[in-house]
Amino acid sequence: MKFGQVEDPSLIDFTLPKDDAKTKEILEKNKSGLQNISVGCAKWNKTDLKGFYPKGTKDELTYYATQFNSIELNATFYSLPSPEQVLTWKEKTPADFKFFPKITNTVSHFRRLINVDDVVTQYATSMLNFGDQLGMVFLQLHDNFKPKDYDRIEKFVKSWPMEIPLAIELRSTEWFEEENFEKVSALFEENNITNIIVDTAGRRDMLHMRLTTDSAFIRYVGANAESDYERLDDWLERIKIWKNQGLKNLYFFVHQNVEKASPLLSAYFIEKLNAEFGTSIVIPKMAESKTLF
C-alpha cells in the first residue's frame, strides 16, 4: 500500500493523538464487553505476500484462512463480484472467518455517490451472500471528495441498507478541519456508521481518535521500518483503554508499503493481543524465513 508513503519514516512523529472526548461517551454505551477481534491483511495473493505460502499451495484463500481470521477485501473495489463468487469465497473459509469488502469504485470514484442506488443494490445483494461471515463493508472516498459535497455523503448514509454494517474512510485533508470533522462525525454517529482510522506515515491528519460506533476499524500502514513494531505497541495500549471503556469490536488490518511484511507484523500484533486479552487467535506463520527490513 503506497498511500501515505514517505521517503524517510525516521523523520515522522508516530505518537498517537489523544482520545477524542466523544469516543468515551460512545463506548460506554456498550455493556457487553469486547466481543470480536479481527486482524488480517488486505490481500491474499502470492504476488504480494511473498514467502507466506508454502510451496505447492493450490488455493491461496483456503490456506490464508487457516492463518488469519479475517481479510480486508480490496478486490471488490475494482470489480463488483457476483453472488456466486461471494459464495465461492465463503465456502473456502471456516465459519468464524470474516470478510471486510471494500465498496466498488463505481460508487465512490466514478459516480462519486451520485445516482448509485442501482450499484449499491447489486453490491448489497452480493455481500449478503457472506451471511454471518460478513464483518463490515467499507467505503473509501477519493482524496478529492471534499466537504463541499457533504450533501452527497449525507444522502448516501441515510439511504444505505442498514442490515449491512458500514464503515467510511475520508481522505481529503479538509474533512479533518474541526468544524467539518465534527459535522460528519455526528452524521456517522446518528446513522451507526463507523469512521475508519488510517495510520500511515505521510497522512497524520487521518489518524484521528474519534469513534462513532462501538467498533474500531483501523487500517494500519507500516513503513517497512523498525518503528513499525513500536507503533503496534502503542496501538495495543490505546486498544486496552478502549476495551476498558466499552469497545465491542476491533477490526485491525495490516498493510505495508511492501506488502510481503504484512504477515510478520500481523503475527507480532496478534501475539501481543493474545497475551494482553487472554485470547487464542491463531498466530500466522511465514512459510519462508523473512525479515521486516
PDB file of N, CA, C and O in Angstrom, residues 74-86 89 101-107 111 116-127:
ATOM      1  N   ASN A  74      -9.958  -5.972  -0.651  1.00  0.00           N
ATOM      2  CA  ASN A  74      -9.835  -4.843  -1.568  1.00  0.00           C
ATOM      3  C   ASN A  74     -10.219  -5.187  -3.003  1.00  0.00           C
ATOM      4  O   ASN A  74     -10.465  -4.298  -3.814  1.00  0.00           O
ATOM      5  N   ALA A  75     -10.276  -6.475  -3.328  1.00  0.00           N
ATOM      6  CA  ALA A  75     -10.592  -6.879  -4.699  1.00  0.00           C
ATOM      7  C   ALA A  75     -11.960  -6.380  -5.138  1.00  0.00           C
ATOM      8  O   ALA A  75     -12.181  -6.090  -6.325  1.00  0.00           O
ATOM      9  N   THR A  76     -12.888  -6.240  -4.197  1.00  0.00           N
ATOM     10  CA  THR A  76     -14.242  -5.806  -4.551  1.00  0.00           C
ATOM     11  C   THR A  76     -14.307  -4.324  -4.903  1.00  0.00           C
ATOM     12  O   THR A  76     -15.336  -3.846  -5.387  1.00  0.00           O
ATOM     13  N   PHE A  77     -13.225  -3.599  -4.681  1.00  0.00           N
ATOM     14  CA  PHE A  77     -13.149  -2.198  -5.087  1.00  0.00           C
ATOM     15  C   PHE A  77     -13.040  -2.078  -6.606  1.00  0.00           C
ATOM     16  O   PHE A  77     -13.597  -1.169  -7.218  1.00  0.00           O
ATOM     17  N   TYR A  78     -12.345  -3.009  -7.207  1.00  0.00           N
ATOM     18  CA  TYR A  78     -12.048  -2.944  -8.643  1.00  0.00           C
ATOM     19  C   TYR A  78     -13.064  -3.675  -9.501  1.00  0.00           C
ATOM     20  O   TYR A  78     -13.196  -3.381 -10.688  1.00  0.00           O
ATOM     21  N   SER A  79     -13.785  -4.609  -8.899  1.00  0.00           N
ATOM     22  CA  SER A  79     -14.746  -5.391  -9.671  1.00  0.00           C
ATOM     23  C   SER A  79     -15.874  -5.852  -8.754  1.00  0.00           C
ATOM     24  O   SER A  79     -15.606  -6.427  -7.689  1.00  0.00           O
ATOM     25  N   LEU A  80     -17.087  -5.596  -9.163  1.00  0.00           N
ATOM     26  CA  LEU A  80     -18.240  -5.993  -8.371  1.00  0.00           C
ATOM     27  C   LEU A  80     -18.441  -7.499  -8.489  1.00  0.00           C
ATOM     28  O   LEU A  80     -18.710  -8.014  -9.575  1.00  0.00           O
ATOM     29  N   PRO A  81     -18.293  -8.255  -7.415  1.00  0.00           N
ATOM     30  CA  PRO A  81     -18.408  -9.712  -7.505  1.00  0.00           C
ATOM     31  C   PRO A  81     -19.862 -10.157  -7.617  1.00  0.00           C
ATOM     32  O   PRO A  81     -20.776  -9.513  -7.096  1.00  0.00           O
ATOM     33  N   SER A  82     -20.073 -11.246  -8.290  1.00  0.00           N
ATOM     34  CA  SER A  82     -21.406 -11.824  -8.387  1.00  0.00           C
ATOM     35  C   SER A  82     -21.752 -12.527  -7.077  1.00  0.00           C
ATOM     36  O   SER A  82     -20.861 -12.862  -6.282  1.00  0.00           O
ATOM     37  N   PRO A  83     -23.030 -12.766  -6.825  1.00  0.00           N
ATOM     38  CA  PRO A  83     -23.401 -13.541  -5.629  1.00  0.00           C
ATOM     39  C   PRO A  83     -22.726 -14.909  -5.611  1.00  0.00           C
ATOM     40  O   PRO A  83     -22.348 -15.403  -4.546  1.00  0.00           O
ATOM     41  N   GLU A  84     -22.554 -15.510  -6.786  1.00  0.00           N
ATOM     42  CA  GLU A  84     -21.913 -16.823  -6.869  1.00  0.00           C
ATOM     43  C   GLU A  84     -20.448 -16.748  -6.451  1.00  0.00           C
ATOM     44  O   GLU A  84     -19.925 -17.659  -5.793  1.00  0.00           O
ATOM     45  N   GLN A  85     -19.758 -15.668  -6.844  1.00  0.00           N
ATOM     46  CA  GLN A  85     -18.361 -15.502  -6.468  1.00  0.00           C
ATOM     47  C   GLN A  85     -18.235 -15.361  -4.948  1.00  0.00           C
ATOM     48  O   GLN A  85     -17.332 -15.937  -4.328  1.00  0.00           O
ATOM     49  N   VAL A  86     -19.141 -14.605  -4.360  1.00  0.00           N
ATOM     50  CA  VAL A  86     -19.126 -14.433  -2.910  1.00  0.00           C
ATOM     51  C   VAL A  86     -19.313 -15.775  -2.208  1.00  0.00           C
ATOM     52  O   VAL A  86     -18.609 -16.099  -1.240  1.00  0.00           O
ATOM     53  N   TRP A  89     -16.052 -17.744  -2.312  1.00  0.00           N
ATOM     54  CA  TRP A  89     -15.104 -17.277  -1.300  1.00  0.00           C
ATOM     55  C   TRP A  89     -15.512 -17.778   0.081  1.00  0.00           C
ATOM     56  O   TRP A  89     -14.677 -18.262   0.848  1.00  0.00           O
ATOM     57  N   PRO A 101     -15.250  -6.377   2.892  1.00  0.00           N
ATOM     58  CA  PRO A 101     -15.073  -5.945   1.497  1.00  0.00           C
ATOM     59  C   PRO A 101     -15.211  -4.432   1.297  1.00  0.00           C
ATOM     60  O   PRO A 101     -16.062  -3.772   1.897  1.00  0.00           O
ATOM     61  N   LYS A 102     -14.368  -3.915   0.427  1.00  0.00           N
ATOM     62  CA  LYS A 102     -14.449  -2.506   0.052  1.00  0.00           C
ATOM     63  C   LYS A 102     -15.549  -2.315  -1.003  1.00  0.00           C
ATOM     64  O   LYS A 102     -15.715  -3.154  -1.900  1.00  0.00           O
ATOM     65  N   ILE A 103     -16.283  -1.228  -0.906  1.00  0.00           N
ATOM     66  CA  ILE A 103     -17.337  -0.933  -1.877  1.00  0.00           C
ATOM     67  C   ILE A 103     -16.713  -0.566  -3.213  1.00  0.00           C
ATOM     68  O   ILE A 103     -15.707   0.145  -3.281  1.00  0.00           O
ATOM     69  N   THR A 104     -17.315  -1.047  -4.269  1.00  0.00           N
ATOM     70  CA  THR A 104     -16.790  -0.865  -5.621  1.00  0.00           C
ATOM     71  C   THR A 104     -16.536   0.606  -5.973  1.00  0.00           C
ATOM     72  O   THR A 104     -17.285   1.500  -5.557  1.00  0.00           O
ATOM     73  N   ASN A 105     -15.481   0.838  -6.743  1.00  0.00           N
ATOM     74  CA  ASN A 105     -15.099   2.206  -7.109  1.00  0.00           C
ATOM     75  C   ASN A 105     -16.116   2.883  -8.038  1.00  0.00           C
ATOM     76  O   ASN A 105     -16.055   4.096  -8.232  1.00  0.00           O
ATOM     77  N   THR A 106     -17.031   2.125  -8.587  1.00  0.00           N
ATOM     78  CA  THR A 106     -18.105   2.751  -9.362  1.00  0.00           C
ATOM     79  C   THR A 106     -18.898   3.709  -8.475  1.00  0.00           C
ATOM     80  O   THR A 106     -19.275   4.809  -8.891  1.00  0.00           O
ATOM     81  N   VAL A 107     -19.112   3.308  -7.247  1.00  0.00           N
ATOM     82  CA  VAL A 107     -19.850   4.124  -6.289  1.00  0.00           C
ATOM     83  C   VAL A 107     -19.028   5.313  -5.814  1.00  0.00           C
ATOM     84  O   VAL A 107     -19.483   6.460  -5.826  1.00  0.00           O
ATOM     85  N   ARG A 111     -18.873   7.442  -9.993  1.00  0.00           N
ATOM     86  CA  ARG A 111     -20.131   8.173  -9.839  1.00  0.00           C
ATOM     87  C   ARG A 111     -20.106   9.141  -8.654  1.00  0.00           C
ATOM     88  O   ARG A 111     -20.978  10.004  -8.540  1.00  0.00           O
ATOM     89  N   VAL A 116     -26.342   6.229  -7.395  1.00  0.00           N
ATOM     90  CA  VAL A 116     -25.662   4.949  -7.157  1.00  0.00           C
ATOM     91  C   VAL A 116     -26.597   3.867  -6.612  1.00  0.00           C
ATOM     92  O   VAL A 116     -26.142   2.775  -6.259  1.00  0.00           O
ATOM     93  N   ASP A 117     -27.889   4.137  -6.549  1.00  0.00           N
ATOM     94  CA  ASP A 117     -28.809   3.170  -5.946  1.00  0.00           C
ATOM     95  C   ASP A 117     -28.735   1.803  -6.615  1.00  0.00           C
ATOM     96  O   ASP A 117     -28.791   0.763  -5.948  1.00  0.00           O
ATOM     97  N   ASP A 118     -28.616   1.801  -7.955  1.00  0.00           N
ATOM     98  CA  ASP A 118     -28.589   0.525  -8.659  1.00  0.00           C
ATOM     99  C   ASP A 118     -27.342  -0.283  -8.319  1.00  0.00           C
ATOM    100  O   ASP A 118     -27.410  -1.496  -8.079  1.00  0.00           O
ATOM    101  N   VAL A 119     -26.194   0.396  -8.264  1.00  0.00           N
ATOM    102  CA  VAL A 119     -24.947  -0.301  -7.959  1.00  0.00           C
ATOM    103  C   VAL A 119     -24.923  -0.757  -6.497  1.00  0.00           C
ATOM    104  O   VAL A 119     -24.474  -1.864  -6.187  1.00  0.00           O
ATOM    105  N   VAL A 120     -25.417   0.095  -5.613  1.00  0.00           N
ATOM    106  CA  VAL A 120     -25.475  -0.274  -4.200  1.00  0.00           C
ATOM    107  C   VAL A 120     -26.359  -1.505  -4.008  1.00  0.00           C
ATOM    108  O   VAL A 120     -26.022  -2.422  -3.243  1.00  0.00           O
ATOM    109  N   THR A 121     -27.474  -1.560  -4.720  1.00  0.00           N
ATOM    110  CA  THR A 121     -28.367  -2.720  -4.625  1.00  0.00           C
ATOM    111  C   THR A 121     -27.652  -3.984  -5.097  1.00  0.00           C
ATOM    112  O   THR A 121     -27.733  -5.039  -4.446  1.00  0.00           O
ATOM    113  N   GLN A 122     -26.942  -3.886  -6.222  1.00  0.00           N
ATOM    114  CA  GLN A 122     -26.189  -5.042  -6.731  1.00  0.00           C
ATOM    115  C   GLN A 122     -25.117  -5.468  -5.733  1.00  0.00           C
ATOM    116  O   GLN A 122     -24.951  -6.667  -5.445  1.00  0.00           O
ATOM    117  N   TYR A 123     -24.400  -4.479  -5.237  1.00  0.00           N
ATOM    118  CA  TYR A 123     -23.320  -4.765  -4.296  1.00  0.00           C
ATOM    119  C   TYR A 123     -23.873  -5.422  -3.028  1.00  0.00           C
ATOM    120  O   TYR A 123     -23.364  -6.451  -2.565  1.00  0.00           O
ATOM    121  N   ALA A 124     -24.923  -4.828  -2.468  1.00  0.00           N
ATOM    122  CA  ALA A 124     -25.501  -5.355  -1.231  1.00  0.00           C
ATOM    123  C   ALA A 124     -26.040  -6.761  -1.427  1.00  0.00           C
ATOM    124  O   ALA A 124     -25.877  -7.633  -0.560  1.00  0.00           O
ATOM    125  N   THR A 125     -26.658  -7.009  -2.559  1.00  0.00           N
ATOM    126  CA  THR A 125     -27.189  -8.340  -2.855  1.00  0.00           C
ATOM    127  C   THR A 125     -26.082  -9.388  -2.840  1.00  0.00           C
ATOM    128  O   THR A 125     -26.238 -10.489  -2.297  1.00  0.00           O
ATOM    129  N   SER A 126     -24.945  -9.029  -3.430  1.00  0.00           N
ATOM    130  CA  SER A 126     -23.813  -9.954  -3.425  1.00  0.00           C
ATOM    131  C   SER A 126     -23.252 -10.144  -2.022  1.00  0.00           C
ATOM    132  O   SER A 126     -22.989 -11.262  -1.577  1.00  0.00           O
ATOM    133  N   MET A 127     -23.060  -9.041  -1.308  1.00  0.00           N
ATOM    134  CA  MET A 127     -22.428  -9.114   0.014  1.00  0.00           C
ATOM    135  C   MET A 127     -23.260  -9.918   1.009  1.00  0.00           C
ATOM    136  O   MET A 127     -22.711 -10.593   1.888  1.00  0.00           O
TER     137      MET A 127
END
